[in-house]
Coordinates of C-alpha atoms and ligand atoms in Angstrom, one line a residue:
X1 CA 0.0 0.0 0.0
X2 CA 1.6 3.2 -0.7
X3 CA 1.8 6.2 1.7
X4 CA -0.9 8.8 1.8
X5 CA -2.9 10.5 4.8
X6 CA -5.9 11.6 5.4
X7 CA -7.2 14.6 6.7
X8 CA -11.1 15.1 8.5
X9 CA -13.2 17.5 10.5
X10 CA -15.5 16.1 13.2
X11 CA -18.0 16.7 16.0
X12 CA -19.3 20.0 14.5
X13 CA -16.2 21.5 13.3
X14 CA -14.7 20.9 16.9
X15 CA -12.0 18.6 15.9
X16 CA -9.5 18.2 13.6
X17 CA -7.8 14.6 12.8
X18 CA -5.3 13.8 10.8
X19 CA -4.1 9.9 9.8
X20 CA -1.2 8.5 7.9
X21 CA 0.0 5.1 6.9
X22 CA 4.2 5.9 6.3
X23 CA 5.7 2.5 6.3
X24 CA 7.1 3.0 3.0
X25 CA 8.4 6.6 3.5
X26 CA 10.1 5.5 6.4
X27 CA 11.8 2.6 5.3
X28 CA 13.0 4.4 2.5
X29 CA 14.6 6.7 5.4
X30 CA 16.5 3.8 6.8
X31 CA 17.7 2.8 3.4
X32 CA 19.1 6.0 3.0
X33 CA 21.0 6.9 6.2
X34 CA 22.0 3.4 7.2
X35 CA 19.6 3.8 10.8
X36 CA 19.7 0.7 13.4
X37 CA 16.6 -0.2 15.0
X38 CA 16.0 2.4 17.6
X39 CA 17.4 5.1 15.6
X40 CA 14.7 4.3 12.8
X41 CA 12.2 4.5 15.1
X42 CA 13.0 7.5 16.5
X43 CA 13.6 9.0 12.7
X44 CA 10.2 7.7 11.9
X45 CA 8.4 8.9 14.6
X46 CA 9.6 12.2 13.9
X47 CA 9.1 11.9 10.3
X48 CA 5.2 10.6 10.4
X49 CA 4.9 13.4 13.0
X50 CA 6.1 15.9 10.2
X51 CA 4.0 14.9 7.6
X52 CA 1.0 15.1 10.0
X53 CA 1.8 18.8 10.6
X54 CA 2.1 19.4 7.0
X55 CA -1.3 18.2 6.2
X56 CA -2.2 21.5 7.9
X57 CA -0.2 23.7 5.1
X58 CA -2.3 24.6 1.6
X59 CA -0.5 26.7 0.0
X60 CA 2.7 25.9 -2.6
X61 CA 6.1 26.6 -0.9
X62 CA 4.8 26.5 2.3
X63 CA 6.9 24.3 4.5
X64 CA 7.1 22.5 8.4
X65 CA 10.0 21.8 10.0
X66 CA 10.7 19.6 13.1
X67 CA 13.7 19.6 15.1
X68 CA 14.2 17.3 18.3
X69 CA 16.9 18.1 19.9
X70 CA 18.3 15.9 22.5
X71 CA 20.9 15.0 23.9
X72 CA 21.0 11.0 23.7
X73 CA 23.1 9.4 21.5
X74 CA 21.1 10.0 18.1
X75 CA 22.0 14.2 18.9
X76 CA 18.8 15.1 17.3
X77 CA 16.3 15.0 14.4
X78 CA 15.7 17.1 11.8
X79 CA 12.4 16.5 9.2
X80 CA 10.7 19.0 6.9
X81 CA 7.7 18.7 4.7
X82 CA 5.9 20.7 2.3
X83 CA 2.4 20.8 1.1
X84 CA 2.2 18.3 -1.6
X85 CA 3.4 15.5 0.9
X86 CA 6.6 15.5 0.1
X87 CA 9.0 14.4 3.7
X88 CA 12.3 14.5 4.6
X89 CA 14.8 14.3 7.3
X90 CA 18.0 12.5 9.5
X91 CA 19.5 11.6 12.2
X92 CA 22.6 13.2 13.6
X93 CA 24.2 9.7 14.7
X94 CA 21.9 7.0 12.3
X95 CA 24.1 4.0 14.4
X96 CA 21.9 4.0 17.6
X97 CA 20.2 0.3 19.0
X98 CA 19.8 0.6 22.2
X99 CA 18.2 -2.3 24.7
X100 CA 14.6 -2.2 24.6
X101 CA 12.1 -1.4 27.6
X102 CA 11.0 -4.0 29.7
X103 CA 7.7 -3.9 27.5
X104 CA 9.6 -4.8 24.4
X105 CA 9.7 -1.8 23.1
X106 CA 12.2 0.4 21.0
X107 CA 14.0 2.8 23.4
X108 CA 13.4 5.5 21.5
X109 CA 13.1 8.3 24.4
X110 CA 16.3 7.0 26.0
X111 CA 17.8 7.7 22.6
X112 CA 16.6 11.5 21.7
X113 CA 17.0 12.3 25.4
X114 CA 16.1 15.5 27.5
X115 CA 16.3 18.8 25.9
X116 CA 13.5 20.6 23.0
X117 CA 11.4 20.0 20.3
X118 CA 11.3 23.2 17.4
X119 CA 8.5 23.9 15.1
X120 CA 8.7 26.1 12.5
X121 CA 6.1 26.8 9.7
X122 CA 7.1 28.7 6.9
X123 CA 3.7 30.3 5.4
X124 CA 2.4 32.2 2.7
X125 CA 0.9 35.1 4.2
X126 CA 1.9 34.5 8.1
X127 CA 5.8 34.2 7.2
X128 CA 8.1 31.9 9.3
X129 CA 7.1 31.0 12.9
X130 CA 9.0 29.1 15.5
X131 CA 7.4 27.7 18.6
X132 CA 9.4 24.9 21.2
X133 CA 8.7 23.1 23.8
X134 CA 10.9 21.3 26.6
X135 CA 11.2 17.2 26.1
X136 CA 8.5 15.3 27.8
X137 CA 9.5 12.0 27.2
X138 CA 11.6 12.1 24.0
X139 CA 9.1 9.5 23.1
X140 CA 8.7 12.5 20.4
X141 CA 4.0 11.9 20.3
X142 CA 3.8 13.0 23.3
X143 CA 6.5 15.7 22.7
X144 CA 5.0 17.0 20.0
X145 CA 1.2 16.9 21.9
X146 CA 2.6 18.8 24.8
X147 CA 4.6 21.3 22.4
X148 CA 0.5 21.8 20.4
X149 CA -1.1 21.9 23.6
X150 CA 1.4 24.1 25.6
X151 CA 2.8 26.5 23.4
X152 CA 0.8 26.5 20.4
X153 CA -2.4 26.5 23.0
X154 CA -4.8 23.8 20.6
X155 CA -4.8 21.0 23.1
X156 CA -4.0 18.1 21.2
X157 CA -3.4 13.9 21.1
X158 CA -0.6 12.5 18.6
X159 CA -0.3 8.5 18.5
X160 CA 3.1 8.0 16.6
X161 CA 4.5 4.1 16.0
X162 CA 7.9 2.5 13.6
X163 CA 7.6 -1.4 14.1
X164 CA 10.6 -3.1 12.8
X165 CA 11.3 -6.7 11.7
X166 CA 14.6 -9.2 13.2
X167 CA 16.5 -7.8 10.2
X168 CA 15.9 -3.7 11.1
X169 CA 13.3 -3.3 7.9
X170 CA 10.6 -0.9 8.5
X171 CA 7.4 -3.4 8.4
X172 CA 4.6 -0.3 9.5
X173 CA 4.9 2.9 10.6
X174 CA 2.1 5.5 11.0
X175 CA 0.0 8.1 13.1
X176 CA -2.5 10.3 13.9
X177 CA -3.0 13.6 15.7
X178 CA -6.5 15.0 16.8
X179 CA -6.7 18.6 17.6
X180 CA -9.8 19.7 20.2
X181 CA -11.2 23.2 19.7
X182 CA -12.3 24.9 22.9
X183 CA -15.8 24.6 22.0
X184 CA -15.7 20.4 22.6
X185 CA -18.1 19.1 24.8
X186 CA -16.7 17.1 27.7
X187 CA -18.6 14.2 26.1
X188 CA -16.8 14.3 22.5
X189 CA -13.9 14.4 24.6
X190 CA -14.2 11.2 26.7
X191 CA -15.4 9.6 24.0
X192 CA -12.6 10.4 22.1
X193 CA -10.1 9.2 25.2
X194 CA -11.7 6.4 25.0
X195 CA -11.4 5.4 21.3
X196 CA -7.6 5.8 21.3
X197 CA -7.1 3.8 24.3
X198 CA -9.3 1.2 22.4
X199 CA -7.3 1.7 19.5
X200 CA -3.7 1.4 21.2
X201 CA -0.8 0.7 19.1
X202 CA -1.0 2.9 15.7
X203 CA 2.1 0.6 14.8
X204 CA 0.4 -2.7 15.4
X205 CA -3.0 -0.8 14.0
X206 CA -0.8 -0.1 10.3
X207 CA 1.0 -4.1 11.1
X208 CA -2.6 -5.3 11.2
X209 CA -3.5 -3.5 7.8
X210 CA -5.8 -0.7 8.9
X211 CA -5.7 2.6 6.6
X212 CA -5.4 5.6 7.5
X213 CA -9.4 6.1 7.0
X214 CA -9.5 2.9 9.1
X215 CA -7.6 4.6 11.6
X216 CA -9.5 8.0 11.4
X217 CA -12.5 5.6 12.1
X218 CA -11.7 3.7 15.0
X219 CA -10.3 7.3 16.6
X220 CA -13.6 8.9 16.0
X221 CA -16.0 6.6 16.5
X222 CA -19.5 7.7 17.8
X223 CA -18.5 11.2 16.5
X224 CA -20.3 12.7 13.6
X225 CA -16.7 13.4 10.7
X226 CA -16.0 14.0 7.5
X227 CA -13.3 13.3 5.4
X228 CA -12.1 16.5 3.4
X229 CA -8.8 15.4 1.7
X230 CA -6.5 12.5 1.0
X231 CA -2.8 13.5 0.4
X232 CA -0.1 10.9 -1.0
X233 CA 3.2 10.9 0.9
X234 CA 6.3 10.1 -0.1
X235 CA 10.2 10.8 0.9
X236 CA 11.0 13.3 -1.3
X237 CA 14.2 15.4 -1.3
X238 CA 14.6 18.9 -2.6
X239 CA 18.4 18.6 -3.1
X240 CA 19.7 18.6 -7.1
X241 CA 23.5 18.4 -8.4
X242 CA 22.6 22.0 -9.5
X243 CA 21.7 23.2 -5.8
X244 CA 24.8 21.6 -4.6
X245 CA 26.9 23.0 -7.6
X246 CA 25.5 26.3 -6.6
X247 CA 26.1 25.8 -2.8
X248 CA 30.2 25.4 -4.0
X249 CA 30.2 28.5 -5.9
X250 CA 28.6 30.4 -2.8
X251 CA 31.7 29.2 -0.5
X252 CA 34.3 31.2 0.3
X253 CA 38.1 30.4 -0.6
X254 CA 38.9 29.0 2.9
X255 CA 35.7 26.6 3.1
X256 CA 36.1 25.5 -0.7
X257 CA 39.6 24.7 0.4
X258 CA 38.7 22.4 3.1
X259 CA 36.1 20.5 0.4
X260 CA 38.4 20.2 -2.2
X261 CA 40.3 16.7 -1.9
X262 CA 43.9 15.5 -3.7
X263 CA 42.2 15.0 -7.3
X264 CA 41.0 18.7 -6.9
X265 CA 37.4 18.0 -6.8
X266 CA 34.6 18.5 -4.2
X267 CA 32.3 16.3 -2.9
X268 CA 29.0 17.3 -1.3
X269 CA 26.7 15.1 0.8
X270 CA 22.6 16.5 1.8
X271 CA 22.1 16.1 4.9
X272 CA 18.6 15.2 4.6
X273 CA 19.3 12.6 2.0
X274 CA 22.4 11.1 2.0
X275 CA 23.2 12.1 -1.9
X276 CA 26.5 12.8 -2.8
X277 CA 27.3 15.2 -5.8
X278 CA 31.1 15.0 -6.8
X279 CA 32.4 18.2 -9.1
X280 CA 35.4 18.2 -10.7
X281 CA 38.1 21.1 -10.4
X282 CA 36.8 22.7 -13.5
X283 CA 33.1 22.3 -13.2
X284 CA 33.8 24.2 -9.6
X285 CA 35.7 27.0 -11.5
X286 CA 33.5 27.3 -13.8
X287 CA 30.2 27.5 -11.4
X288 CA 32.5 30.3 -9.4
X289 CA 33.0 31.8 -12.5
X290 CA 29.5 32.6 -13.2
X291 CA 28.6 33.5 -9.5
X292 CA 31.3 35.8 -9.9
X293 CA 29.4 37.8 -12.6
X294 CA 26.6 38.3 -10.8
Ligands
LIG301 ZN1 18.8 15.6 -0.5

């Protein structure tokens, strides 16, 4: 099944929920940046929690980041997305497996650690805004429904889950996050407690084959909703051998230095993907060239 979300209103325009099924998106993740077990998790989490808050943007160009930014061993996350479902993002250290919890589970809040998690939307008409929030848990759902709730003051509920197989591949992974206007009634609200706890494990919910409209039910059930928009997902990078080219000729003579290896090229990794774009000496020259003349 490929990636996508879903996006509904419910209980009179009272709450907003949001599903996704990322499995594929975050196993591409791992393939990329080489993660062990509980550093996938941990990157998937934070990934399905990105494209979550980018079902919120409309508009083109318009952009979420998330930053967790701990200090266990993985030294922090960084995802983005954009509006047309595109996600992205790493790991500082992708080589993290720690012991599970006594439950089984993967450590993942023993490997972001204390410390914050950063929001920033970039929008259309509302320009660039950054929020953060202190680490609950590093378990990074209920970092990111504290950080709604608390600074961003829409009280909020996030189920994030990565399962992974004996061999580290990323068999589901998925989430939701359900946003309470003031106006709920106290009895949309327990009833809404009550559905997730029913529900559970989101991972185990995506193992089992639910969709993300599956999902969306079983969270609102008993409430009146309706779904407004599905939106595919994928991981998408913006990166290109000509941004990178570009980045070179932007470089001082002192930093180009320090890229530039015996045979006189460069060689340029993205963070967020793992690509690597090699120049050669004169392709550099040339790129610095035309900077030059403008
Ligand atoms: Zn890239």
């Amino acid at each position: 099944m490929a990636d996508y979300l879903v996006r509904a209103i419910g209980a009179g325009g009272n709450v907003r929920a949001f599903a996704a099924v990322t499995t594929a998106l975050v196993d591409e993740a791992r393939r990329r940046h080489d993660t062990w077990p509980t550093a996938t998790a941990a990157l998937g989490r934070a990934l399905t929690a990105t494209a979550l808050l980018g079902a919120m943007l409309k508009d083109p160009d318009e952009s979420v980041t998330l930053r967790v930014a701990g200090d266990g061993p993985l030294r922090g996350i960084i995802c983005d997305a954009d509006e047309r479902g595109h996600v992205r993002g790493y790991v500082n250290e992708p080589h993290v497996d720690l012991d599970r919890t006594p439950q089984g589970k993967l450590n993942v809040g023993a490997a972001v650690g204390a410390g914050t998690i950063y929001v920033t939307r970039q929008l259309a008409l509302q320009g660039i805004y950054t929020g953060s929030a202190e680490l609950v848990s590093g378990e990074i759902a209920e970092d990111l429904a504290y950080y709604l709730t608390r600074s961003e003051q829409t009280p909020s509920a996030v189920g994030l889950g990565v399962r992974v197989d004996p061999d580290g591949v990323v068999v589901a992974a998925g989430g939701y996050l359900l946003q309470l206007m003031p106006a709920t009634p106290d009895a949309d609200r327990d009833r809404l407690e009550a559905n997730l706890a029913q529900l559970g494990s989101v991972s185990l919910a995506v193992e089992r084959g639910m969709t993300p409209e599956e999902i969306l039910a079983a969270v609102l059930a008993g409430l009146d909703y309706e779904i407004l928009e599905r939106r595919d997902l994928s991981f998408t990078c913006r990166c290109s051998r000509e941004r990178a080219l570009a980045a070179i000729a932007m470089l001082d003579e002192k930093d180009l230095a320090a890229l530039e290896e015996e045979d006189h090229g460069a060689e340029l990794t993205c963070h967020f993907c793992n690509a690597v774009y090699r120049f050669s000496e004169e392709e550099i020259r040339a790129a610095r060239q035309n900077a030059d003349k403008h």
